[in-house]
Short mmCIF file of C-alpha atoms in Angstrom, two decimals:
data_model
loop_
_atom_site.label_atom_id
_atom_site.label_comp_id
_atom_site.label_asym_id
_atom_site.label_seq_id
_atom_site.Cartn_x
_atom_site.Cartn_y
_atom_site.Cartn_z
CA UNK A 1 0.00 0.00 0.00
CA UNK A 2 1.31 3.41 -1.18
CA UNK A 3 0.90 6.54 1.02
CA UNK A 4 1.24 10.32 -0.41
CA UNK A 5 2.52 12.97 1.57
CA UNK A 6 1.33 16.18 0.35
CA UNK A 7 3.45 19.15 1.37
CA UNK A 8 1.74 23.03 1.50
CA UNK A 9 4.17 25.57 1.58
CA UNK A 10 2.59 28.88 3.41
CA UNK A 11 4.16 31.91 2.88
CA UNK A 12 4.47 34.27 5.94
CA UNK A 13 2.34 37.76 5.21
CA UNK A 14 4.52 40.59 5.51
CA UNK A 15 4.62 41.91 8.81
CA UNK A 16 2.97 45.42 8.49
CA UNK A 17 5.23 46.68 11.49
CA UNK A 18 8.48 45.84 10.32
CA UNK A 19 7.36 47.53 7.13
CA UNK A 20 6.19 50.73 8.87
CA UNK A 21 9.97 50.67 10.62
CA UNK A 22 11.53 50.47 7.16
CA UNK A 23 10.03 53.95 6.67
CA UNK A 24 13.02 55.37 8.35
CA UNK A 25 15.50 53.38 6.14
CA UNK A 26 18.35 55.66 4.55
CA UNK A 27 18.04 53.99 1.61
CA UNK A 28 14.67 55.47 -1.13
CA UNK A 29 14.25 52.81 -2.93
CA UNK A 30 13.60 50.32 0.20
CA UNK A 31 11.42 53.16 1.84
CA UNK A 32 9.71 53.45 -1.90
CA UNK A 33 9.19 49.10 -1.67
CA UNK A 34 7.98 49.19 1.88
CA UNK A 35 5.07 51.85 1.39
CA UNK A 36 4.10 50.09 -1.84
CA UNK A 37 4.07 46.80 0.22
CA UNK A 38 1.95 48.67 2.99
CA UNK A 39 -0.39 49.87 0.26
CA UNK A 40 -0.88 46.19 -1.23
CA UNK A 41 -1.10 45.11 2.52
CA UNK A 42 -4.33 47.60 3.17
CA UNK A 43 -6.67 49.01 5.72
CA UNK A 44 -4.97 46.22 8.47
CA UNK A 45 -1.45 48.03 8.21
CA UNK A 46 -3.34 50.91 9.56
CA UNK A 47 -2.77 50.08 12.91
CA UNK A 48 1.15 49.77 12.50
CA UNK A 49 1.15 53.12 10.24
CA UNK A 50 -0.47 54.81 13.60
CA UNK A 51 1.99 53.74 15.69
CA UNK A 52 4.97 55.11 12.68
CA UNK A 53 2.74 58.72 12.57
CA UNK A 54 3.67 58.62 16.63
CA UNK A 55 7.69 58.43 15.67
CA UNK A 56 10.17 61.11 16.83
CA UNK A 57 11.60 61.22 13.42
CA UNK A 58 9.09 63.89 11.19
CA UNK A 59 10.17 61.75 7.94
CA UNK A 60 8.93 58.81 9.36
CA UNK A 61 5.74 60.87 10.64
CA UNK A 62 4.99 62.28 7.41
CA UNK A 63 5.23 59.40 4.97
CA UNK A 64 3.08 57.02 7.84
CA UNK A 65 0.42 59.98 7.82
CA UNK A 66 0.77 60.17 4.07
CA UNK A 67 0.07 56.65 3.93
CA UNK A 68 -2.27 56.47 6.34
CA UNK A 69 -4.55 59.03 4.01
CA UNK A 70 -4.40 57.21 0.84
CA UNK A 71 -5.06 53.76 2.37
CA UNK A 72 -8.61 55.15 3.75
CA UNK A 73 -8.72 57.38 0.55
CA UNK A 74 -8.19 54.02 -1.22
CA UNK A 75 -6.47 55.98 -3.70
CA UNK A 76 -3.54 53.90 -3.94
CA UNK A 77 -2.48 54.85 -7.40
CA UNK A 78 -1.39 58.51 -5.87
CA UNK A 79 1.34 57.35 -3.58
CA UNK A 80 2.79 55.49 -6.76
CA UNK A 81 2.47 58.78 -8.96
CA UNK A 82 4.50 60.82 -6.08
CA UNK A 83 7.28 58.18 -5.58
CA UNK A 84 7.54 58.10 -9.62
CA UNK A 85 7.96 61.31 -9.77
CA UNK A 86 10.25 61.76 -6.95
CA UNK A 87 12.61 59.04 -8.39
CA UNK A 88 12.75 60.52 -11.91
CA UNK A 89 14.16 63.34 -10.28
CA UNK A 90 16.61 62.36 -7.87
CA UNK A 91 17.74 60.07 -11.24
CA UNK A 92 18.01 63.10 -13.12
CA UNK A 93 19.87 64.70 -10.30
CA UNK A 94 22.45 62.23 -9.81
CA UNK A 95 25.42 61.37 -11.86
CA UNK A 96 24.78 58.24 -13.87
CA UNK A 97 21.52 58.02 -12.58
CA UNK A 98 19.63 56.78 -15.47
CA UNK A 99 22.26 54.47 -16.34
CA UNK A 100 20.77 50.47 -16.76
CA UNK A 101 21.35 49.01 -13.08
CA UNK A 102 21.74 51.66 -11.08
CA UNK A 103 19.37 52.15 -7.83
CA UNK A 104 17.55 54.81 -9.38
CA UNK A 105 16.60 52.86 -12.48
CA UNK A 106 15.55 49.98 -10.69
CA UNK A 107 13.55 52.22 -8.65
CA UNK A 108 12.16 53.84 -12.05
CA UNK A 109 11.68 50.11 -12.77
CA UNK A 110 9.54 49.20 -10.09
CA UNK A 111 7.70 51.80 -10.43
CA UNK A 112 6.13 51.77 -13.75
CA UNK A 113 3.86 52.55 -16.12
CA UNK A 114 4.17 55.83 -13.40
CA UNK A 115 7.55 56.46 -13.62
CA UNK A 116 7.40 55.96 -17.50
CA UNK A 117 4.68 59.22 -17.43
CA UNK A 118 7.19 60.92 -15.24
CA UNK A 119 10.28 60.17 -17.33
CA UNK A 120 8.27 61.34 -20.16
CA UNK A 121 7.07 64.48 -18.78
CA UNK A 122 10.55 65.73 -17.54
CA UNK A 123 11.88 64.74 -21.74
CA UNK A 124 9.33 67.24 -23.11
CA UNK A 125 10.59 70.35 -20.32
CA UNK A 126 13.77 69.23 -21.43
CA UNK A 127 12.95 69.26 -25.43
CA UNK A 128 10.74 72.74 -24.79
CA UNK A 129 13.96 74.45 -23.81
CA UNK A 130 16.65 72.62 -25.91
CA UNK A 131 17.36 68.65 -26.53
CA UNK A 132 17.25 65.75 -24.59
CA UNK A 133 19.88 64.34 -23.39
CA UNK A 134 21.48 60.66 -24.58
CA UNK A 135 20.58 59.06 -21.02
CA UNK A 136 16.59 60.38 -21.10
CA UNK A 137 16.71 58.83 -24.55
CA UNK A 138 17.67 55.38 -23.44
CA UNK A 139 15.39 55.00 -20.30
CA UNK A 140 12.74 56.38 -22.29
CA UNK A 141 13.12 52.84 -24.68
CA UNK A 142 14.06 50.80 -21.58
CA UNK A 143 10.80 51.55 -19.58
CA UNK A 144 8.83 51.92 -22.69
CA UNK A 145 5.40 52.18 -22.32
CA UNK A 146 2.57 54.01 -24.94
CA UNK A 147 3.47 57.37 -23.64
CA UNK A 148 7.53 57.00 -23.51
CA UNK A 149 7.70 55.80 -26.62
CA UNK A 150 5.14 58.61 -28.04
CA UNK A 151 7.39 61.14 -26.58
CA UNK A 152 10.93 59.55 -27.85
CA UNK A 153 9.43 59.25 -31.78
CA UNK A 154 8.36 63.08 -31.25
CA UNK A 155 11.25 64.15 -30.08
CA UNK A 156 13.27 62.34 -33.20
CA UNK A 157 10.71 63.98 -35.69
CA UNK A 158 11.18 67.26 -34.31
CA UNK A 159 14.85 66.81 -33.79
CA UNK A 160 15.19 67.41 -30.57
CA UNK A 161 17.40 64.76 -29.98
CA UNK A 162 20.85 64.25 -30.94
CA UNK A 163 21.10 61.30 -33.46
CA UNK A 164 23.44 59.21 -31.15
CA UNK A 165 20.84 59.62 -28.50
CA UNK A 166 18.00 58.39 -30.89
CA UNK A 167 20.22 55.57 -31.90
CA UNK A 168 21.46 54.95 -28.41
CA UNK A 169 17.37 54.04 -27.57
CA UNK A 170 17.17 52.07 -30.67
CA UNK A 171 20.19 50.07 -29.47
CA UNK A 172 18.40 49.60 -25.89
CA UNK A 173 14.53 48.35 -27.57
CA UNK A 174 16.56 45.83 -29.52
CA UNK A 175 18.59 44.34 -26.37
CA UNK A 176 15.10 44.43 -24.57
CA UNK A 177 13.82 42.54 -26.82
CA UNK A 178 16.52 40.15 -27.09
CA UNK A 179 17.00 39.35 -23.54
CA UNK A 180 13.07 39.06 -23.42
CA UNK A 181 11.06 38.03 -26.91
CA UNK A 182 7.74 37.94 -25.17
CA UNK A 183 7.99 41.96 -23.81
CA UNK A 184 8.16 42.58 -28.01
CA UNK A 185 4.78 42.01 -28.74
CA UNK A 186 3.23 44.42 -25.70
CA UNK A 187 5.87 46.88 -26.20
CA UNK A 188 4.80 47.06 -30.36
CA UNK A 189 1.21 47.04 -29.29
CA UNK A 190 1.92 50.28 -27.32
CA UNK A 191 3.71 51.86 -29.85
CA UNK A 192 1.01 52.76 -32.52
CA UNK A 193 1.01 56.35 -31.89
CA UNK A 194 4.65 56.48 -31.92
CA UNK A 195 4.92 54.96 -35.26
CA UNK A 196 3.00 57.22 -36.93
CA UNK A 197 5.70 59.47 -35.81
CA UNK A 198 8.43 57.71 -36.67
CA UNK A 199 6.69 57.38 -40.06
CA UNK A 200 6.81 61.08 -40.70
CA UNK A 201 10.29 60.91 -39.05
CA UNK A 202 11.78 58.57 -42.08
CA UNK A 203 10.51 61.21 -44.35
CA UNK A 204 12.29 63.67 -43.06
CA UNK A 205 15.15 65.79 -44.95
CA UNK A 206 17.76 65.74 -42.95
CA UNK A 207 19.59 61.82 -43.18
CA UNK A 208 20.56 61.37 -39.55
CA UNK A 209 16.77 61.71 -38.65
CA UNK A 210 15.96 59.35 -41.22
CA UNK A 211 18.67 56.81 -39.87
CA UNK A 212 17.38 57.62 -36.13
CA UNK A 213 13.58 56.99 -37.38
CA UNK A 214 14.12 53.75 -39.42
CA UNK A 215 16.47 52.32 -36.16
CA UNK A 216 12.98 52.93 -34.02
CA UNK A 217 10.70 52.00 -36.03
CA UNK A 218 12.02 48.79 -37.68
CA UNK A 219 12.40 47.51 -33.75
CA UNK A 220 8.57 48.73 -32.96
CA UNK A 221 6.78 47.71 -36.18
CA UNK A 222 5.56 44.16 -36.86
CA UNK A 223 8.47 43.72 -39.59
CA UNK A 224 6.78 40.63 -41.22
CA UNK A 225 3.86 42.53 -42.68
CA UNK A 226 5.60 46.36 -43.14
CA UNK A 227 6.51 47.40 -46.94
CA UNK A 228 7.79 50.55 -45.35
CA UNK A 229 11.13 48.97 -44.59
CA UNK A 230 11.91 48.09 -48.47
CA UNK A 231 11.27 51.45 -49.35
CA UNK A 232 13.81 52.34 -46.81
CA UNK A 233 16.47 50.21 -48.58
CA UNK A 234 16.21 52.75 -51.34
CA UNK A 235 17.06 55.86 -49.78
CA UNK A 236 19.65 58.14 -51.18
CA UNK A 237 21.30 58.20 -48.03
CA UNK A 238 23.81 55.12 -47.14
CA UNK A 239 23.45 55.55 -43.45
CA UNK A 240 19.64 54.86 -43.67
CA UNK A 241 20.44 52.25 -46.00
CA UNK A 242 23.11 50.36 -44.01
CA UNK A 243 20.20 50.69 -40.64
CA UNK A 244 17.60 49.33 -42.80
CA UNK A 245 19.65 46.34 -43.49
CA UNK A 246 20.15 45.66 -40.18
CA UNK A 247 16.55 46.16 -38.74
CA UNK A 248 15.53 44.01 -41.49
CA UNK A 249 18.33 41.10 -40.16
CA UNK A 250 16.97 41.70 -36.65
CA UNK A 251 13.73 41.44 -36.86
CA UNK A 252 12.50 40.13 -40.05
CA UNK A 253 15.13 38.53 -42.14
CA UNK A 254 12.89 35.44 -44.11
CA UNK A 255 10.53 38.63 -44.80
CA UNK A 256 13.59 40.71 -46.44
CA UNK A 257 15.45 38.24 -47.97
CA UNK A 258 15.00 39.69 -51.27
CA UNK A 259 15.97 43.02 -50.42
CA UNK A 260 18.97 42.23 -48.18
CA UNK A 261 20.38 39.99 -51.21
CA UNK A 262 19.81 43.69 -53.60
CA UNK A 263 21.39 45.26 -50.91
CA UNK A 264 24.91 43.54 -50.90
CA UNK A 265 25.61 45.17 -54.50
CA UNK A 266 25.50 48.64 -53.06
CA UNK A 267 27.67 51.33 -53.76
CA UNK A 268 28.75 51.88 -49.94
CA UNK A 269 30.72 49.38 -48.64
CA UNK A 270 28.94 49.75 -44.94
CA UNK A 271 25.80 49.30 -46.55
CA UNK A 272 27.25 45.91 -48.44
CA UNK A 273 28.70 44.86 -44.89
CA UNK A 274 25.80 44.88 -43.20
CA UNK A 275 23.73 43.61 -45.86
CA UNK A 276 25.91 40.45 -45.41
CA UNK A 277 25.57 40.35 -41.54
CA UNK A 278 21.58 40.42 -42.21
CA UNK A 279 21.60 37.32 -44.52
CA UNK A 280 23.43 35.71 -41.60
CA UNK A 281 19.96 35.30 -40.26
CA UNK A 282 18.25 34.04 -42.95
CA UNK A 283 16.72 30.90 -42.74
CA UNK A 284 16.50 28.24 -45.13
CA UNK A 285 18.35 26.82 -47.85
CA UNK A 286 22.70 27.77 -48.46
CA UNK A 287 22.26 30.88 -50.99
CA UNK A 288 25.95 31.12 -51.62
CA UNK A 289 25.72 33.62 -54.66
CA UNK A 290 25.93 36.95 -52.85
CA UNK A 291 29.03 35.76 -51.40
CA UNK A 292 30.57 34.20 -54.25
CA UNK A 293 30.10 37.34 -56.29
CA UNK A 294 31.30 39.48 -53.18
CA UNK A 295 35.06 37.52 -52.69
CA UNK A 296 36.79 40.17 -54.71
CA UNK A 297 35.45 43.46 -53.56
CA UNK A 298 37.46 46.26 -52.66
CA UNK A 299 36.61 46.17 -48.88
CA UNK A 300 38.09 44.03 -46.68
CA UNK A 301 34.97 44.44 -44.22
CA UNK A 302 32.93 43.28 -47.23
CA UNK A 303 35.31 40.36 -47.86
CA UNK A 304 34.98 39.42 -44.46
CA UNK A 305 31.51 39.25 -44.27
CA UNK A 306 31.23 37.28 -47.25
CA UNK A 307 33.29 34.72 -45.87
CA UNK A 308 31.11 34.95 -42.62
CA UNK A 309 28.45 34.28 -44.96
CA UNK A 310 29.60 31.27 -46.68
CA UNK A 311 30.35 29.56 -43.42
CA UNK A 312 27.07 28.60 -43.32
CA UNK A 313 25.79 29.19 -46.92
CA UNK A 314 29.05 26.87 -48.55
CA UNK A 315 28.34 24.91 -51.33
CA UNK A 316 30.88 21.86 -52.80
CA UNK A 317 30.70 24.59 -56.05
CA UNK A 318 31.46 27.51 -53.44
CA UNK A 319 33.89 25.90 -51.43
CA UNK A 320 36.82 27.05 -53.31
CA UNK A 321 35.89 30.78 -52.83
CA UNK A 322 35.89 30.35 -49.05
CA UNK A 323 39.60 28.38 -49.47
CA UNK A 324 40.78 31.56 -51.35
CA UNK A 325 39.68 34.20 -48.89
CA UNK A 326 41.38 32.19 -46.25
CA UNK A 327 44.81 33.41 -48.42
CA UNK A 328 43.13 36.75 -48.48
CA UNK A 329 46.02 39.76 -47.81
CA UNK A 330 43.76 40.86 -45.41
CA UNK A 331 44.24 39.41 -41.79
CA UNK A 332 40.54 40.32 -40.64
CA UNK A 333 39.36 38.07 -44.47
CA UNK A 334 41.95 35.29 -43.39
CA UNK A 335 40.43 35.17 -39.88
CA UNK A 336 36.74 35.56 -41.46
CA UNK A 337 37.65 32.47 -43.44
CA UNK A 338 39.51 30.22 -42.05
CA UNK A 339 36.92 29.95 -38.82
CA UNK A 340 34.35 29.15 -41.38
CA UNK A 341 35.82 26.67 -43.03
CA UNK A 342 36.92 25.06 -39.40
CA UNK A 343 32.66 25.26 -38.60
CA UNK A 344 32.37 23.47 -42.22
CA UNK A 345 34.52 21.20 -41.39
#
């Protein structure tokens, strides 16, 4: 005869009066965590918030009394809006404050969609009297909600942004979405408003606006169905050319296939490099031909990618190419080439 032991595991409530004393913590960001926990908690932390609006210390008076309002105000939502707020600036005020890991973005972090608003709000004072700065730009993509994202394709349409800032926020959407694929769908479904932005954005004539645009709004559009993108891979401009090869690789490279394989005979060699990076990421069958054709061009970058490229595209009729470039006079082709034909191997 079998017996079954079944285990519960209970999880201790949090204890509303060793909450209330974290109230008097030195550091914000627990203080911040404990009256959101005493929030969550509700009317029964009342009691240990009375005893905190007794305390010697008038900080630790005023946020228990503070508290103590909302929670039979029910209006929880307030205390989050002033802590938001309050965070966003003592980021801004500190050095490196906005930078990914520090306290005050995790505190911006667990804080959201508020803090987003708030982050948002001090970007457009900024933008009203000048530009906004490379480090707004970034936690603007990082937190990104509708209204962040709104604001960050405004301020690239209006140029109030400097384009290494615009790209910089590009640059943090796509690792976002790397380290988590599920966040990309929400985040895109947020960003309708924003695109239409970024639309007018791409059609704008000055190039590095373009280039900051087409970065955006190749990460926030659903690539797979956007025609948008191909007519990007005919701008005059090589920058935007070279970024709309690499959105395309990124996000959507089955999709632009076609157009990636056009783009590897361009006239920039940056534009032919990263044309060859994209087809990287293209599934499917070896299509060695853009790299055969590619083995003798004038850049070594190009030569290299190629190579790159035939590591995994290689055919026993392309083989030989890939043995050549691996005698290339280039050190970066030789490299390129002869760790391909090690993976082939």
């Amino acid at each position: 005869m079998f017996g079954f032991v079944c285990v519960v595991i209970v999880t201790a409530a949090p204890d509303p009066s060793a909450l209330a004393a974290k109230l008097a913590d030195p550091s914000a960001r627990r203080r911040d965590e404990a009256a959101r926990e005493l929030l969550e908690i509700g009317p029964s932390a009342a009691p240990a918030l009375e005893g905190a609006a007794s305390s010697s210390d008038p900080e630790v008076r005023t946020r228990a009394r503070a508290l103590l309002a909302l929670l039979r105000d029910g209006a929880k939502s307030e205390i989050r809006l002033r802590q938001a707020e309050s965070c966003v600036r003592d980021a801004l005020r500190a050095e490196d404050g906005l930078d990914p890991g520090s306290d005050h973005d995790a505190r911006i972090a667990a804080l959201l969609p508020e803090s987003s608003r708030s982050l948002a709000d001090a970007a457009r004072r900024m933008a009203n009297r000048g530009f906004v700065p490379r480090p707004l730009a970034s936690a603007l993509a990082r937190h990104a909600t509708s209204e962040s994202l709104l604001a960050l394709a405004e301020f690239v349409r209006d140029e109030r942004v400097f384009p290494s800032g615009g790209l910089a926020a590009a640059r943090e959407i796509d690792r976002a979405f790397a380290a988590t694929p599920e966040r990309a769908d929400g985040v895109r479904d947020d960003a309708r408003e924003a695109l239409a932005a970024l639309d007018l954005a791409t059609r704008s004539d000055h190039a590095p606006t373009r280039r900051m645009a087409v970065a955006l709004y190749g990460a926030l559009v659903n690539a797979s169905h956007d025609e948008r993108l191909v007519e990007l891979a005919g701008d005059t401009d090589a920058g935007v050319r070279a970024e709309t090869a690499r959105v395309m690789g990124l996000y959507a490279p089955a999709r632009f296939a076609r157009a990636l394989r056009g783009l590897t005979c361009d006239t920039a060699a940056h534009v032919r490099e990263a044309a060859f990076s994209a087809l990287l990421r293209v599934p499917g069958v070896p299509h060695p031909e853009p790299a055969v054709s590619a083995a003798d061009d004038a850049s070594p970058a190009v030569r290299a990618a190629a190579a790159r490229l035939l590591g995994r595209d290689a055919t026993p009729d392309s083989l030989p190419v890939l043995e050549t470039l691996a005698t290339d006079p280039s050190v970066r082709v030789r490299a390129a080439a002869r760790r391909s034909l090690a993976a082939l191997r």
